[in-house]
PDB file of C-alpha atoms in Angstrom:
ATOM      1  CA  MET A  20      90.546  87.507  65.712  1.00  0.00           C
ATOM      2  CA  PRO A  21      92.754  90.021  65.689  1.00  0.00           C
ATOM      3  CA  LEU A  22      92.524  93.076  68.513  1.00  0.00           C
ATOM      4  CA  SER A  23      91.293  95.740  66.860  1.00  0.00           C
ATOM      5  CA  ALA A  24      95.065  97.815  66.790  1.00  0.00           C
ATOM      6  CA  ALA A  25      93.306 101.309  68.209  1.00  0.00           C
ATOM      7  CA  THR A  26      91.630  99.976  70.643  1.00  0.00           C
ATOM      8  CA  PRO A  27      89.605 102.818  72.632  1.00  0.00           C
ATOM      9  CA  SER A  28      88.886 104.042  69.478  1.00  0.00           C
ATOM     10  CA  ALA A  29      88.859 107.121  66.827  1.00  0.00           C
ATOM     11  CA  THR A  30      92.305 108.230  63.777  1.00  0.00           C
ATOM     12  CA  ALA A  31      95.498 107.586  64.242  1.00  0.00           C
ATOM     13  CA  PRO A  32      97.302 111.107  62.872  1.00  0.00           C
ATOM     14  CA  CYS A  33      98.144 110.467  59.268  1.00  0.00           C
ATOM     15  CA  SER A  34     101.448 111.473  57.898  1.00  0.00           C
ATOM     16  CA  GLU A  35     101.933 114.196  54.764  1.00  0.00           C
ATOM     17  CA  SER A  36     102.172 112.041  53.215  1.00  0.00           C
ATOM     18  CA  ALA A  37      99.307 109.221  51.265  1.00  0.00           C
ATOM     19  CA  LEU A  38      98.766 105.262  52.498  1.00  0.00           C
ATOM     20  CA  ALA A  39     101.008 102.404  50.816  1.00  0.00           C
ATOM     21  CA  PRO A  40      98.669 100.790  47.796  1.00  0.00           C
ATOM     22  CA  SER A  41     100.680  98.113  48.670  1.00  0.00           C
ATOM     23  CA  SER A  42      97.700  94.999  49.950  1.00  0.00           C
ATOM     24  CA  GLN A  43      99.807  94.257  52.417  1.00  0.00           C
ATOM     25  CA  PHE A  44     101.954  95.792  54.891  1.00  0.00           C
ATOM     26  CA  HIS A  45     105.369  94.487  54.740  1.00  0.00           C
ATOM     27  CA  ALA A  46     109.189  95.891  56.544  1.00  0.00           C
ATOM     28  CA  ARG A  47     112.220  94.330  57.488  1.00  0.00           C
ATOM     29  CA  LEU A  48     112.794  94.211  61.048  1.00  0.00           C
ATOM     30  CA  ASN A  49     115.743  96.152  60.781  1.00  0.00           C
ATOM     31  CA  ALA A  50     117.293  96.831  64.674  1.00  0.00           C
ATOM     32  CA  LEU A  51     116.656  94.645  68.120  1.00  0.00           C
ATOM     33  CA  TRP A  52     116.851  96.537  71.301  1.00  0.00           C
ATOM     34  CA  ILE A  53     116.934  96.268  74.625  1.00  0.00           C
ATOM     35  CA  TYR A  54     116.873  98.000  77.948  1.00  0.00           C
ATOM     36  CA  PRO A  55     118.763  95.452  80.886  1.00  0.00           C
ATOM     37  CA  ILE A  56     118.306  98.780  83.192  1.00  0.00           C
ATOM     38  CA  LYS A  57     114.715 100.850  83.195  1.00  0.00           C
ATOM     39  CA  SER A  58     115.080 103.954  81.855  1.00  0.00           C
ATOM     40  CA  CYS A  59     119.516 103.960  80.987  1.00  0.00           C
ATOM     41  CA  ALA A  60     120.796 103.006  78.422  1.00  0.00           C
ATOM     42  CA  GLY A  61     119.466 100.850  75.729  1.00  0.00           C
ATOM     43  CA  VAL A  62     122.065  97.361  74.056  1.00  0.00           C
ATOM     44  CA  SER A  63     121.257  96.940  70.490  1.00  0.00           C
ATOM     45  CA  VAL A  64     121.958  93.014  68.885  1.00  0.00           C
ATOM     46  CA  GLN A  65     121.582  91.288  67.030  1.00  0.00           C
ATOM     47  CA  GLU A  66     119.370  88.985  67.962  1.00  0.00           C
ATOM     48  CA  ALA A  67     116.506  87.900  71.690  1.00  0.00           C
ATOM     49  CA  VAL A  68     114.963  85.567  72.255  1.00  0.00           C
ATOM     50  CA  LEU A  69     111.354  86.487  72.710  1.00  0.00           C
ATOM     51  CA  THR A  70     109.828  86.251  76.611  1.00  0.00           C
ATOM     52  CA  SER A  71     106.382  86.294  77.620  1.00  0.00           C
ATOM     53  CA  MET A  72     107.405  89.501  79.015  1.00  0.00           C
ATOM     54  CA  GLY A  73     109.443  90.543  76.087  1.00  0.00           C
ATOM     55  CA  LEU A  74     112.382  90.282  74.648  1.00  0.00           C
ATOM     56  CA  ALA A  75     115.060  88.413  76.627  1.00  0.00           C
ATOM     57  CA  SER A  76     116.682  90.504  80.185  1.00  0.00           C
ATOM     58  CA  ASP A  77     114.502  93.334  78.941  1.00  0.00           C
ATOM     59  CA  ARG A  78     113.751  95.584  81.525  1.00  0.00           C
ATOM     60  CA  THR A  79     115.064  93.187  83.528  1.00  0.00           C
ATOM     61  CA  TRP A  80     116.285  95.903  86.515  1.00  0.00           C
ATOM     62  CA  MET A  81     114.945  99.136  88.044  1.00  0.00           C
ATOM     63  CA  VAL A  82     116.611 102.491  90.234  1.00  0.00           C
ATOM     64  CA  VAL A  83     114.685 103.273  92.910  1.00  0.00           C
ATOM     65  CA  ASP A  84     114.206 105.596  96.142  1.00  0.00           C
ATOM     66  CA  ALA A  85     114.392 105.033  99.337  1.00  0.00           C
ATOM     67  CA  GLN A  86     110.780 104.016  99.584  1.00  0.00           C
ATOM     68  CA  GLY A  87     110.876 102.017  97.138  1.00  0.00           C
ATOM     69  CA  ASP A  88     110.298 104.561  93.976  1.00  0.00           C
ATOM     70  CA  MET A  89     110.544 104.080  90.221  1.00  0.00           C
ATOM     71  CA  VAL A  90     113.443 106.655  89.158  1.00  0.00           C
ATOM     72  CA  THR A  91     113.768 107.274  85.923  1.00  0.00           C
ATOM     73  CA  GLN A  92     115.438 109.852  83.407  1.00  0.00           C
ATOM     74  CA  ARG A  93     112.360 112.529  83.511  1.00  0.00           C
ATOM     75  CA  ASP A  94     113.796 112.479  88.292  1.00  0.00           C
ATOM     76  CA  LEU A  95     118.058 112.092  86.567  1.00  0.00           C
ATOM     77  CA  PRO A  96     118.453 113.284  82.932  1.00  0.00           C
ATOM     78  CA  ARG A  97     121.503 111.602  83.709  1.00  0.00           C
ATOM     79  CA  MET A  98     120.863 107.831  83.955  1.00  0.00           C
ATOM     80  CA  ALA A  99     121.117 107.991  79.943  1.00  0.00           C
ATOM     81  CA  LEU A 100     124.945 107.018  80.636  1.00  0.00           C
ATOM     82  CA  ILE A 101     124.418 103.831  82.513  1.00  0.00           C
ATOM     83  CA  GLN A 102     125.230 101.766  79.916  1.00  0.00           C
ATOM     84  CA  PRO A 103     124.259  98.523  80.618  1.00  0.00           C
ATOM     85  CA  MET A 104     127.226  95.691  79.426  1.00  0.00           C
ATOM     86  CA  GLN A 105     127.223  92.211  78.266  1.00  0.00           C
ATOM     87  CA  VAL A 106     130.543  90.973  80.054  1.00  0.00           C
ATOM     88  CA  PRO A 107     132.450  86.755  77.803  1.00  0.00           C
ATOM     89  CA  ALA A 108     131.814  83.965  80.392  1.00  0.00           C
ATOM     90  CA  SER A 109     135.068  81.587  80.230  1.00  0.00           C
ATOM     91  CA  ASN A 110     133.569  80.337  77.343  1.00  0.00           C
ATOM     92  CA  GLY A 111     132.992  83.070  75.131  1.00  0.00           C
ATOM     93  CA  ALA A 112     129.202  83.802  75.851  1.00  0.00           C
ATOM     94  CA  LEU A 113     128.145  86.363  76.801  1.00  0.00           C
ATOM     95  CA  SER A 114     126.080  85.863  80.011  1.00  0.00           C
ATOM     96  CA  ALA A 115     126.544  88.768  82.285  1.00  0.00           C
ATOM     97  CA  TRP A 116     126.022  92.082  82.755  1.00  0.00           C
ATOM     98  CA  GLN A 117     127.846  95.048  83.747  1.00  0.00           C
ATOM     99  CA  LEU A 118     127.413  99.678  84.317  1.00  0.00           C
ATOM    100  CA  GLN A 119     129.842 101.998  83.005  1.00  0.00           C
ATOM    101  CA  ALA A 120     129.450 105.105  83.732  1.00  0.00           C
ATOM    102  CA  PRO A 121     131.608 107.866  82.539  1.00  0.00           C
ATOM    103  CA  GLY A 122     134.499 109.137  85.896  1.00  0.00           C
ATOM    104  CA  MET A 123     132.630 105.561  86.660  1.00  0.00           C
ATOM    105  CA  THR A 124     134.731 102.370  87.665  1.00  0.00           C
ATOM    106  CA  ASP A 125     133.129  99.314  86.284  1.00  0.00           C
ATOM    107  CA  LEU A 126     130.610  98.059  88.483  1.00  0.00           C
ATOM    108  CA  PRO A 127     129.353  93.999  88.278  1.00  0.00           C
ATOM    109  CA  LEU A 128     125.527  93.112  87.564  1.00  0.00           C
ATOM    110  CA  ILE A 129     124.878  89.770  89.416  1.00  0.00           C
ATOM    111  CA  SER A 130     121.866  88.367  88.203  1.00  0.00           C
ATOM    112  CA  ASN A 131     119.891  88.199  91.420  1.00  0.00           C
ATOM    113  CA  GLN A 132     117.162  84.302  91.911  1.00  0.00           C
ATOM    114  CA  PRO A 133     114.810  83.652  94.258  1.00  0.00           C
ATOM    115  CA  SER A 134     116.407  81.697  97.883  1.00  0.00           C
ATOM    116  CA  ALA A 135     115.459  81.706 101.129  1.00  0.00           C
ATOM    117  CA  SER A 136     118.349  83.779 101.656  1.00  0.00           C
ATOM    118  CA  ASN A 137     116.972  85.820  98.880  1.00  0.00           C
ATOM    119  CA  THR A 138     113.317  87.921  99.789  1.00  0.00           C
ATOM    120  CA  SER A 139     112.287  90.567  97.353  1.00  0.00           C
ATOM    121  CA  VAL A 140     110.924  93.460  98.315  1.00  0.00           C
ATOM    122  CA  LEU A 141     108.194  95.756  97.281  1.00  0.00           C
ATOM    123  CA  VAL A 142     108.615  99.148  94.140  1.00  0.00           C
ATOM    124  CA  ARG A 143     106.203 100.338  92.420  1.00  0.00           C
ATOM    125  CA  VAL A 144     106.869 101.338  89.105  1.00  0.00           C
ATOM    126  CA  TRP A 145     104.012 103.661  87.813  1.00  0.00           C
ATOM    127  CA  GLN A 146     101.109 102.361  89.627  1.00  0.00           C
ATOM    128  CA  ASP A 147     101.302  98.805  90.385  1.00  0.00           C
ATOM    129  CA  THR A 148     103.565  97.195  93.763  1.00  0.00           C
ATOM    130  CA  VAL A 149     105.508  94.389  92.916  1.00  0.00           C
ATOM    131  CA  PRO A 150     107.898  92.277  94.308  1.00  0.00           C
ATOM    132  CA  ALA A 151     112.008  92.567  93.050  1.00  0.00           C
ATOM    133  CA  PHE A 152     115.155  91.831  94.647  1.00  0.00           C
ATOM    134  CA  ASP A 153     116.869  94.390  95.837  1.00  0.00           C
ATOM    135  CA  MET A 154     121.236  94.011  94.372  1.00  0.00           C
ATOM    136  CA  GLY A 155     122.675  95.343  97.363  1.00  0.00           C
ATOM    137  CA  VAL A 156     124.763  97.464  98.910  1.00  0.00           C
ATOM    138  CA  ALA A 157     127.176  97.660  96.738  1.00  0.00           C
ATOM    139  CA  CYS A 158     125.001  98.566  93.881  1.00  0.00           C
ATOM    140  CA  ALA A 159     123.324 101.123  95.765  1.00  0.00           C
ATOM    141  CA  GLN A 160     127.074 103.372  96.183  1.00  0.00           C
ATOM    142  CA  TRP A 161     127.346 103.277  93.056  1.00  0.00           C
ATOM    143  CA  LEU A 162     124.138 104.431  91.805  1.00  0.00           C
ATOM    144  CA  THR A 163     124.428 107.083  94.586  1.00  0.00           C
ATOM    145  CA  GLN A 164     127.596 108.442  93.681  1.00  0.00           C
ATOM    146  CA  PHE A 165     126.846 108.771  89.953  1.00  0.00           C
ATOM    147  CA  LEU A 166     123.839 110.552  89.886  1.00  0.00           C
ATOM    148  CA  GLY A 167     123.510 112.153  93.452  1.00  0.00           C
ATOM    149  CA  LEU A 168     122.020 112.215  96.345  1.00  0.00           C
ATOM    150  CA  SER A 169     119.047 114.733  94.907  1.00  0.00           C
ATOM    151  CA  HIS A 170     116.342 111.093  95.169  1.00  0.00           C
ATOM    152  CA  GLY A 171     118.390 110.614  98.527  1.00  0.00           C
ATOM    153  CA  PRO A 172     119.663 107.635  99.048  1.00  0.00           C
ATOM    154  CA  LEU A 173     118.753 105.283  95.215  1.00  0.00           C
ATOM    155  CA  ARG A 174     118.397 101.599  94.486  1.00  0.00           C
ATOM    156  CA  LEU A 175     119.474  98.845  92.093  1.00  0.00           C
ATOM    157  CA  VAL A 176     116.232  95.769  91.873  1.00  0.00           C
ATOM    158  CA  GLN A 177     115.405  92.859  90.065  1.00  0.00           C
ATOM    159  CA  PHE A 178     112.108  92.395  89.136  1.00  0.00           C
ATOM    160  CA  ASP A 179     111.234  89.155  90.587  1.00  0.00           C
ATOM    161  CA  ALA A 180     109.321  86.840  87.350  1.00  0.00           C
ATOM    162  CA  ARG A 181     107.559  84.460  89.482  1.00  0.00           C
ATOM    163  CA  HIS A 182     104.835  87.535  89.480  1.00  0.00           C
ATOM    164  CA  LYS A 183     102.498  88.664  87.127  1.00  0.00           C
ATOM    165  CA  ARG A 184     102.470  91.975  86.312  1.00  0.00           C
ATOM    166  CA  VAL A 185      99.925  92.547  83.814  1.00  0.00           C
ATOM    167  CA  ALA A 186      99.402  96.087  81.125  1.00  0.00           C
ATOM    168  CA  SER A 187      96.298  97.271  80.650  1.00  0.00           C
ATOM    169  CA  LEU A 188      92.536  94.699  79.931  1.00  0.00           C
ATOM    170  CA  THR A 189      91.410  97.150  78.446  1.00  0.00           C
ATOM    171  CA  TRP A 190      94.176  97.714  75.711  1.00  0.00           C
ATOM    172  CA  THR A 191      95.168  94.885  75.433  1.00  0.00           C
ATOM    173  CA  GLN A 192      91.176  93.430  74.423  1.00  0.00           C
ATOM    174  CA  GLY A 193      90.947  91.114  77.873  1.00  0.00           C
ATOM    175  CA  VAL A 194      94.636  89.531  76.533  1.00  0.00           C
ATOM    176  CA  GLU A 195      96.848  88.578  80.310  1.00  0.00           C
ATOM    177  CA  ALA A 196     100.052  90.520  77.925  1.00  0.00           C
ATOM    178  CA  LEU A 197     102.494  90.825  80.827  1.00  0.00           C
ATOM    179  CA  ASN A 198     105.726  92.964  81.473  1.00  0.00           C
ATOM    180  CA  GLN A 199     108.760  93.333  84.073  1.00  0.00           C
ATOM    181  CA  PHE A 200     109.376  96.851  84.422  1.00  0.00           C
ATOM    182  CA  SER A 201     108.676  98.957  81.423  1.00  0.00           C
ATOM    183  CA  ASP A 202     106.024 101.587  81.361  1.00  0.00           C
ATOM    184  CA  GLY A 203     103.232  99.067  81.002  1.00  0.00           C
ATOM    185  CA  PHE A 204     103.386  96.722  77.319  1.00  0.00           C
ATOM    186  CA  PRO A 205     105.888  94.668  76.987  1.00  0.00           C
ATOM    187  CA  VAL A 206     107.449  95.417  73.207  1.00  0.00           C
ATOM    188  CA  LEU A 207     107.395  98.940  71.415  1.00  0.00           C
ATOM    189  CA  VAL A 208     107.837  99.346  67.881  1.00  0.00           C
ATOM    190  CA  ALA A 209     108.939 102.244  65.949  1.00  0.00           C
ATOM    191  CA  SER A 210     110.741 102.614  61.601  1.00  0.00           C
ATOM    192  CA  ASN A 211     112.500 104.167  60.473  1.00  0.00           C
ATOM    193  CA  ALA A 212     110.950 105.687  58.333  1.00  0.00           C
ATOM    194  CA  SER A 213     108.751 108.116  60.815  1.00  0.00           C
ATOM    195  CA  LEU A 214     112.050 108.892  62.350  1.00  0.00           C
ATOM    196  CA  ALA A 215     113.090 110.404  59.186  1.00  0.00           C
ATOM    197  CA  GLU A 216     109.749 111.947  58.839  1.00  0.00           C
ATOM    198  CA  LEU A 217     110.902 113.334  62.594  1.00  0.00           C
ATOM    199  CA  ASN A 218     114.653 114.418  61.605  1.00  0.00           C
ATOM    200  CA  ALA A 219     113.568 116.011  57.912  1.00  0.00           C
ATOM    201  CA  ARG A 220     111.144 118.448  60.108  1.00  0.00           C
ATOM    202  CA  LEU A 221     113.923 118.950  62.592  1.00  0.00           C
ATOM    203  CA  LEU A 222     115.892 120.126  59.634  1.00  0.00           C
ATOM    204  CA  ARG A 223     113.583 122.530  58.755  1.00  0.00           C
ATOM    205  CA  GLN A 224     113.722 124.138  61.762  1.00  0.00           C
ATOM    206  CA  GLY A 225     117.539 124.483  61.208  1.00  0.00           C
ATOM    207  CA  VAL A 226     117.536 121.260  64.387  1.00  0.00           C
ATOM    208  CA  ALA A 227     120.068 118.404  64.163  1.00  0.00           C
ATOM    209  CA  ALA A 228     118.695 114.838  63.864  1.00  0.00           C
ATOM    210  CA  VAL A 229     118.258 112.592  66.030  1.00  0.00           C
ATOM    211  CA  ASP A 230     118.538 109.311  66.009  1.00  0.00           C
ATOM    212  CA  MET A 231     116.288 105.978  67.265  1.00  0.00           C
ATOM    213  CA  ARG A 232     118.039 105.599  70.760  1.00  0.00           C
ATOM    214  CA  ARG A 233     115.594 108.711  72.329  1.00  0.00           C
ATOM    215  CA  PHE A 234     112.631 106.629  71.794  1.00  0.00           C
ATOM    216  CA  ARG A 235     113.952 103.116  73.340  1.00  0.00           C
ATOM    217  CA  PRO A 236     111.718 100.654  71.162  1.00  0.00           C
ATOM    218  CA  ASN A 237     112.416  97.266  71.312  1.00  0.00           C
ATOM    219  CA  VAL A 238     111.945  96.739  67.281  1.00  0.00           C
ATOM    220  CA  VAL A 239     112.717  98.654  64.680  1.00  0.00           C
ATOM    221  CA  LEU A 240     111.292  98.327  61.077  1.00  0.00           C
ATOM    222  CA  GLY A 241     113.007  99.113  57.984  1.00  0.00           C
ATOM    223  CA  ASP A 242     112.102  99.337  53.596  1.00  0.00           C
ATOM    224  CA  ALA A 243     111.427  95.871  52.302  1.00  0.00           C
ATOM    225  CA  PRO A 244     112.940  95.498  49.132  1.00  0.00           C
ATOM    226  CA  GLU A 245     108.681  94.855  47.625  1.00  0.00           C
ATOM    227  CA  HIS A 246     107.611  98.060  49.549  1.00  0.00           C
ATOM    228  CA  ALA A 247     108.775 101.210  51.472  1.00  0.00           C
ATOM    229  CA  LEU A 248     107.940 102.722  54.360  1.00  0.00           C
ATOM    230  CA  LEU A 249     105.874 105.177  54.735  1.00  0.00           C
ATOM    231  CA  PRO A 250     105.546 107.059  58.589  1.00  0.00           C
ATOM    232  CA  HIS A 251     104.192 105.348  61.293  1.00  0.00           C
ATOM    233  CA  ASP A 252     103.256 102.348  58.643  1.00  0.00           C
ATOM    234  CA  GLU A 253     103.511 101.447  62.364  1.00  0.00           C
ATOM    235  CA  ASP A 254     100.139 102.322  63.620  1.00  0.00           C
ATOM    236  CA  ARG A 255      98.101 101.421  61.070  1.00  0.00           C
ATOM    237  CA  VAL A 256      98.555  97.914  60.410  1.00  0.00           C
ATOM    238  CA  GLY A 257      96.972  94.730  62.806  1.00  0.00           C
ATOM    239  CA  VAL A 258      99.155  91.386  63.623  1.00  0.00           C
ATOM    240  CA  MET A 259     102.525  92.369  63.137  1.00  0.00           C
ATOM    241  CA  THR A 260     104.392  87.871  61.555  1.00  0.00           C
ATOM    242  CA  LEU A 261     107.731  87.895  61.918  1.00  0.00           C
ATOM    243  CA  ALA A 262     109.816  84.641  59.972  1.00  0.00           C
ATOM    244  CA  THR A 263     112.078  83.509  62.101  1.00  0.00           C
ATOM    245  CA  ASP A 264     114.693  80.484  61.409  1.00  0.00           C
ATOM    246  CA  SER A 265     113.064  77.620  62.591  1.00  0.00           C
ATOM    247  CA  GLY A 266     109.964  78.333  60.695  1.00  0.00           C
ATOM    248  CA  VAL A 267     108.053  79.035  63.627  1.00  0.00           C
ATOM    249  CA  PRO A 268     106.108  82.197  62.888  1.00  0.00           C
ATOM    250  CA  VAL A 269     106.748  85.246  65.785  1.00  0.00           C
ATOM    251  CA  GLN A 270     102.898  87.271  65.967  1.00  0.00           C
ATOM    252  CA  LEU A 271     103.475  90.815  67.552  1.00  0.00           C
ATOM    253  CA  GLN A 272      99.780  92.520  68.516  1.00  0.00           C
ATOM    254  CA  PRO A 273      99.970  96.164  68.102  1.00  0.00           C
ATOM    255  CA  VAL A 274      97.342  97.358  71.030  1.00  0.00           C
ATOM    256  CA  LYS A 275      98.208 101.325  72.304  1.00  0.00           C
ATOM    257  CA  PRO A 276      99.754 103.541  70.062  1.00  0.00           C
ATOM    258  CA  CYS A 277     103.152 105.181  72.509  1.00  0.00           C
ATOM    259  CA  PRO A 278     102.812 108.875  74.516  1.00  0.00           C
ATOM    260  CA  ARG A 279     105.453 110.489  74.504  1.00  0.00           C
ATOM    261  CA  CYS A 280     106.948 111.693  78.176  1.00  0.00           C
ATOM    262  CA  PRO A 281     109.734 114.612  77.782  1.00  0.00           C
ATOM    263  CA  ILE A 282     112.573 111.761  77.750  1.00  0.00           C
ATOM    264  CA  PRO A 283     112.902 112.108  74.028  1.00  0.00           C
ATOM    265  CA  ASN A 284     114.331 116.016  75.105  1.00  0.00           C
ATOM    266  CA  ILE A 285     117.189 113.407  76.050  1.00  0.00           C
ATOM    267  CA  ASP A 286     120.769 114.144  74.549  1.00  0.00           C
ATOM    268  CA  PRO A 287     120.925 109.809  74.898  1.00  0.00           C
ATOM    269  CA  ASP A 288     125.240 111.363  74.625  1.00  0.00           C
ATOM    270  CA  THR A 289     125.455 114.463  76.362  1.00  0.00           C
ATOM    271  CA  ALA A 290     122.150 114.182  78.667  1.00  0.00           C
ATOM    272  CA  LEU A 291     121.379 117.533  77.897  1.00  0.00           C
ATOM    273  CA  THR A 292     118.329 118.201  78.129  1.00  0.00           C
ATOM    274  CA  THR A 293     116.384 120.667  75.024  1.00  0.00           C
ATOM    275  CA  PRO A 294     113.228 120.961  73.786  1.00  0.00           C
ATOM    276  CA  SER A 295     112.993 120.674  70.670  1.00  0.00           C
ATOM    277  CA  VAL A 296     112.087 117.410  70.035  1.00  0.00           C
ATOM    278  CA  GLY A 297     108.902 117.258  72.421  1.00  0.00           C
ATOM    279  CA  ASP A 298     108.649 120.410  70.577  1.00  0.00           C
ATOM    280  CA  ALA A 299     108.159 119.564  66.882  1.00  0.00           C
ATOM    281  CA  LEU A 300     106.562 116.245  67.696  1.00  0.00           C
ATOM    282  CA  GLN A 301     103.566 118.175  68.855  1.00  0.00           C
ATOM    283  CA  GLN A 302     102.656 120.220  65.926  1.00  0.00           C
ATOM    284  CA  TYR A 303     101.759 116.407  64.520  1.00  0.00           C
ATOM    285  CA  ARG A 304     101.482 113.653  66.520  1.00  0.00           C
ATOM    286  CA  LEU A 305      98.615 114.777  68.729  1.00  0.00           C
ATOM    287  CA  ASP A 306      96.975 111.379  68.977  1.00  0.00           C
ATOM    288  CA  ALA A 307      93.156 111.529  69.322  1.00  0.00           C
ATOM    289  CA  ARG A 308      93.406 107.423  70.619  1.00  0.00           C
ATOM    290  CA  VAL A 309      95.006 108.863  73.638  1.00  0.00           C
ATOM    291  CA  ASP A 310      92.752 111.874  74.765  1.00  0.00           C
ATOM    292  CA  GLY A 311      95.467 113.857  72.392  1.00  0.00           C
ATOM    293  CA  GLY A 312      98.500 113.186  73.454  1.00  0.00           C
ATOM    294  CA  ILE A 313     101.811 113.410  71.602  1.00  0.00           C
ATOM    295  CA  THR A 314     102.973 109.640  70.133  1.00  0.00           C
ATOM    296  CA  PHE A 315     105.473 108.055  68.735  1.00  0.00           C
ATOM    297  CA  GLY A 316     105.794 103.984  68.410  1.00  0.00           C
ATOM    298  CA  MET A 317     103.200 101.504  69.168  1.00  0.00           C
ATOM    299  CA  ASN A 318     102.904  99.455  71.768  1.00  0.00           C
ATOM    300  CA  ALA A 319     102.462  95.734  71.391  1.00  0.00           C
ATOM    301  CA  ILE A 320     101.699  92.035  72.798  1.00  0.00           C
ATOM    302  CA  PRO A 321     103.892  88.373  71.696  1.00  0.00           C
ATOM    303  CA  VAL A 322      99.948  86.807  71.045  1.00  0.00           C
ATOM    304  CA  GLN A 323     102.823  83.743  69.351  1.00  0.00           C
ATOM    305  CA  GLY A 324     106.424  82.391  69.561  1.00  0.00           C
ATOM    306  CA  VAL A 325     107.030  82.477  72.925  1.00  0.00           C
ATOM    307  CA  GLY A 326     110.563  81.321  72.827  1.00  0.00           C
ATOM    308  CA  GLN A 327     111.962  82.345  68.737  1.00  0.00           C
ATOM    309  CA  VAL A 328     114.031  84.099  68.350  1.00  0.00           C
ATOM    310  CA  LEU A 329     114.185  86.998  66.895  1.00  0.00           C
ATOM    311  CA  ARG A 330     116.805  88.116  64.620  1.00  0.00           C
ATOM    312  CA  VAL A 331     117.466  91.906  63.039  1.00  0.00           C
ATOM    313  CA  GLY A 332     116.914  90.967  58.748  1.00  0.00           C
ATOM    314  CA  GLN A 333     113.642  89.610  59.908  1.00  0.00           C
ATOM    315  CA  ARG A 334     110.585  89.450  56.839  1.00  0.00           C
ATOM    316  CA  VAL A 335     107.354  90.895  58.732  1.00  0.00           C
ATOM    317  CA  SER A 336     104.719  91.195  56.880  1.00  0.00           C
ATOM    318  CA  ALA A 337     101.187  92.494  57.937  1.00  0.00           C
ATOM    319  CA  ASP A 338      97.687  93.838  57.087  1.00  0.00           C
ATOM    320  CA  TRP A 339      96.246  96.663  56.865  1.00  0.00           C
ATOM    321  CA  VAL A 340      94.066  98.278  59.917  1.00  0.00           C
ATOM    322  CA  PHE A 341      92.503 101.962  58.602  1.00  0.00           C
TER     323      PHE A 341
END
């Protein structure tokens, strides 16, 4: 039986437009994003493998302080300027990562693997204490040089994939959904229509439009030929089925609206903070499902199709859930 997208109950915020008349939700997969390092810049990809913990390479690494606590743009907005880049191997395939930041030498990022000489350390991501692998002195020095010492010396750690970090069973209704270093759920879904609604409101207030990077989704939905999306349609659907090239569908279950912290107020190009985005959302996105928090996008979990390849342009369908 499909889960309800609005588990601990209340009515989703409605846009000013009427709900779509179509008997079923249809969309196209318009963009895919991964964020190899939690709270650093994202990487737009044309395709990505769906794993049990979300898109491959998403939130694999995290910056921590000397106590092992997570550090994010909430603490250090300049993290937005750290750009992971995939680099080609000798055969031309993309196989490794490096970090780039203004004024810094590129830093190779080599994945750590469990071994007798490579033991894990314990780190904290929100309320979860999880094992991870320290990425070494060179990464630590690079991060601390770029981000400064306001939070003390910094380290980069890699999630230990042998560990099961389970999403809230209350919101998943008992389904075991795994995460790496995401805030709490493996996949975040948003739509271009929702962003367009926000930008229309910003422009009416004399504020420049913003782009989707502010909201850090994994899956961005766009219009399908038979269905033009309305703002926040993603709030109002059940299991989303994505038609893959292999013929084996991927199914993502929306489980929780995504509450918003101040990160959308941070300009991803400059790391400067202004309150305009949060102020605009405050006017129309207060969400009773999360105790009146501001929401944008839906957290989702994989329920079918782990191992399949998601690709930009794939068709998405779902039933409406009101």
